[in-house]
Coordinates of C-alpha atoms and ligand atoms in Angstrom, one line a residue:
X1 CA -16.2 6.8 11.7
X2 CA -13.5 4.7 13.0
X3 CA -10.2 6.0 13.5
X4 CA -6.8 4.7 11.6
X5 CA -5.8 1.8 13.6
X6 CA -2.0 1.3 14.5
X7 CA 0.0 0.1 12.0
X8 CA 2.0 -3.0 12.5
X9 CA 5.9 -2.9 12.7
X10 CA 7.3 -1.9 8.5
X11 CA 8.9 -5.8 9.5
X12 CA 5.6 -6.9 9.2
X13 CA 4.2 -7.6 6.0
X14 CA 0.9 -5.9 4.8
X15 CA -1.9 -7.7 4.9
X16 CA -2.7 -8.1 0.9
X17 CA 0.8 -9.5 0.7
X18 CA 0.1 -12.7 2.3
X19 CA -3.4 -12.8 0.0
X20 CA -1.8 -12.4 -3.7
X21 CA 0.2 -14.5 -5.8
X22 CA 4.1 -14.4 -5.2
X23 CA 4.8 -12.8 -8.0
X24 CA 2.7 -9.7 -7.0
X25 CA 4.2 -9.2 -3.6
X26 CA 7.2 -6.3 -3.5
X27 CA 8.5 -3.5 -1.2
X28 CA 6.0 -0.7 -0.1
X29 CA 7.6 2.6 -2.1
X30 CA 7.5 4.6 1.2
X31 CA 8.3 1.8 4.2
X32 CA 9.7 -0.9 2.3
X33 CA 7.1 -3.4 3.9
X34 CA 6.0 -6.2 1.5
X35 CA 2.7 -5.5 -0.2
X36 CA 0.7 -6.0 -3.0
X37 CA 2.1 -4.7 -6.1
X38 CA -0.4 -3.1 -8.6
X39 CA 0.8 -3.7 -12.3
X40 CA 4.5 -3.2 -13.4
X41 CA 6.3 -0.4 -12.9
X42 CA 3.8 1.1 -10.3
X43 CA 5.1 2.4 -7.4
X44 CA 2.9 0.1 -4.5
X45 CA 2.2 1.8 -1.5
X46 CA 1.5 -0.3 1.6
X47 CA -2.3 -0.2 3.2
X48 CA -0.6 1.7 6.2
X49 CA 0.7 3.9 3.5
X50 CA -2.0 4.6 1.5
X51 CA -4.0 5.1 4.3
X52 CA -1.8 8.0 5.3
X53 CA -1.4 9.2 1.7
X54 CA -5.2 9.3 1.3
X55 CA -5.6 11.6 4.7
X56 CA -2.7 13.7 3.2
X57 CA -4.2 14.6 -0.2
X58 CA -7.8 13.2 -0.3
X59 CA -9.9 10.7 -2.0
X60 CA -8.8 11.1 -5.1
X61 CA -5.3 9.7 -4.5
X62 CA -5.0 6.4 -6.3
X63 CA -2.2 3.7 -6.7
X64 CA 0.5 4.7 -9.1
X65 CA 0.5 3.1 -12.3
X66 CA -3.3 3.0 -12.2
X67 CA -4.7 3.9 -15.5
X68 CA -8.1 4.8 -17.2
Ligands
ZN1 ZN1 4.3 1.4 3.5

């Protein structure tokens, strides 16, 4: 398995938020980087920070705001 790699300075924008439109690109919840957004009214987490939340509480953590 590989292990987490480093994560870039919270200056840094996350990678999906140079990938999506504009309009999809906001403040991670927990770091304030810019990242991808996920609906309206979710809370987006960064990949640095999702990464951490997933070790924290397992797989079945999922984006806020993300519904069945
Ligand atoms: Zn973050």
């Amino acid at each position: 398995m590989p292990t987490a790699t480093t994560p870039s300075p919270v200056t840094e924008p996350d990678p999906s938020a140079l990938v999506c439109p504009g309009e999809h690109v906001g403040p991670c919840a927990t770091c304030q980087r810019k990242t991808h957004k996920y609906g309206r009214g979710g809370l987006p987490l960064c990949g640095w920070c999702f990464g951490r939340a997933r070790e924290r509480w397992g797989t079945g953590v999922r984006f806020a705001g993300t519904r069945d």
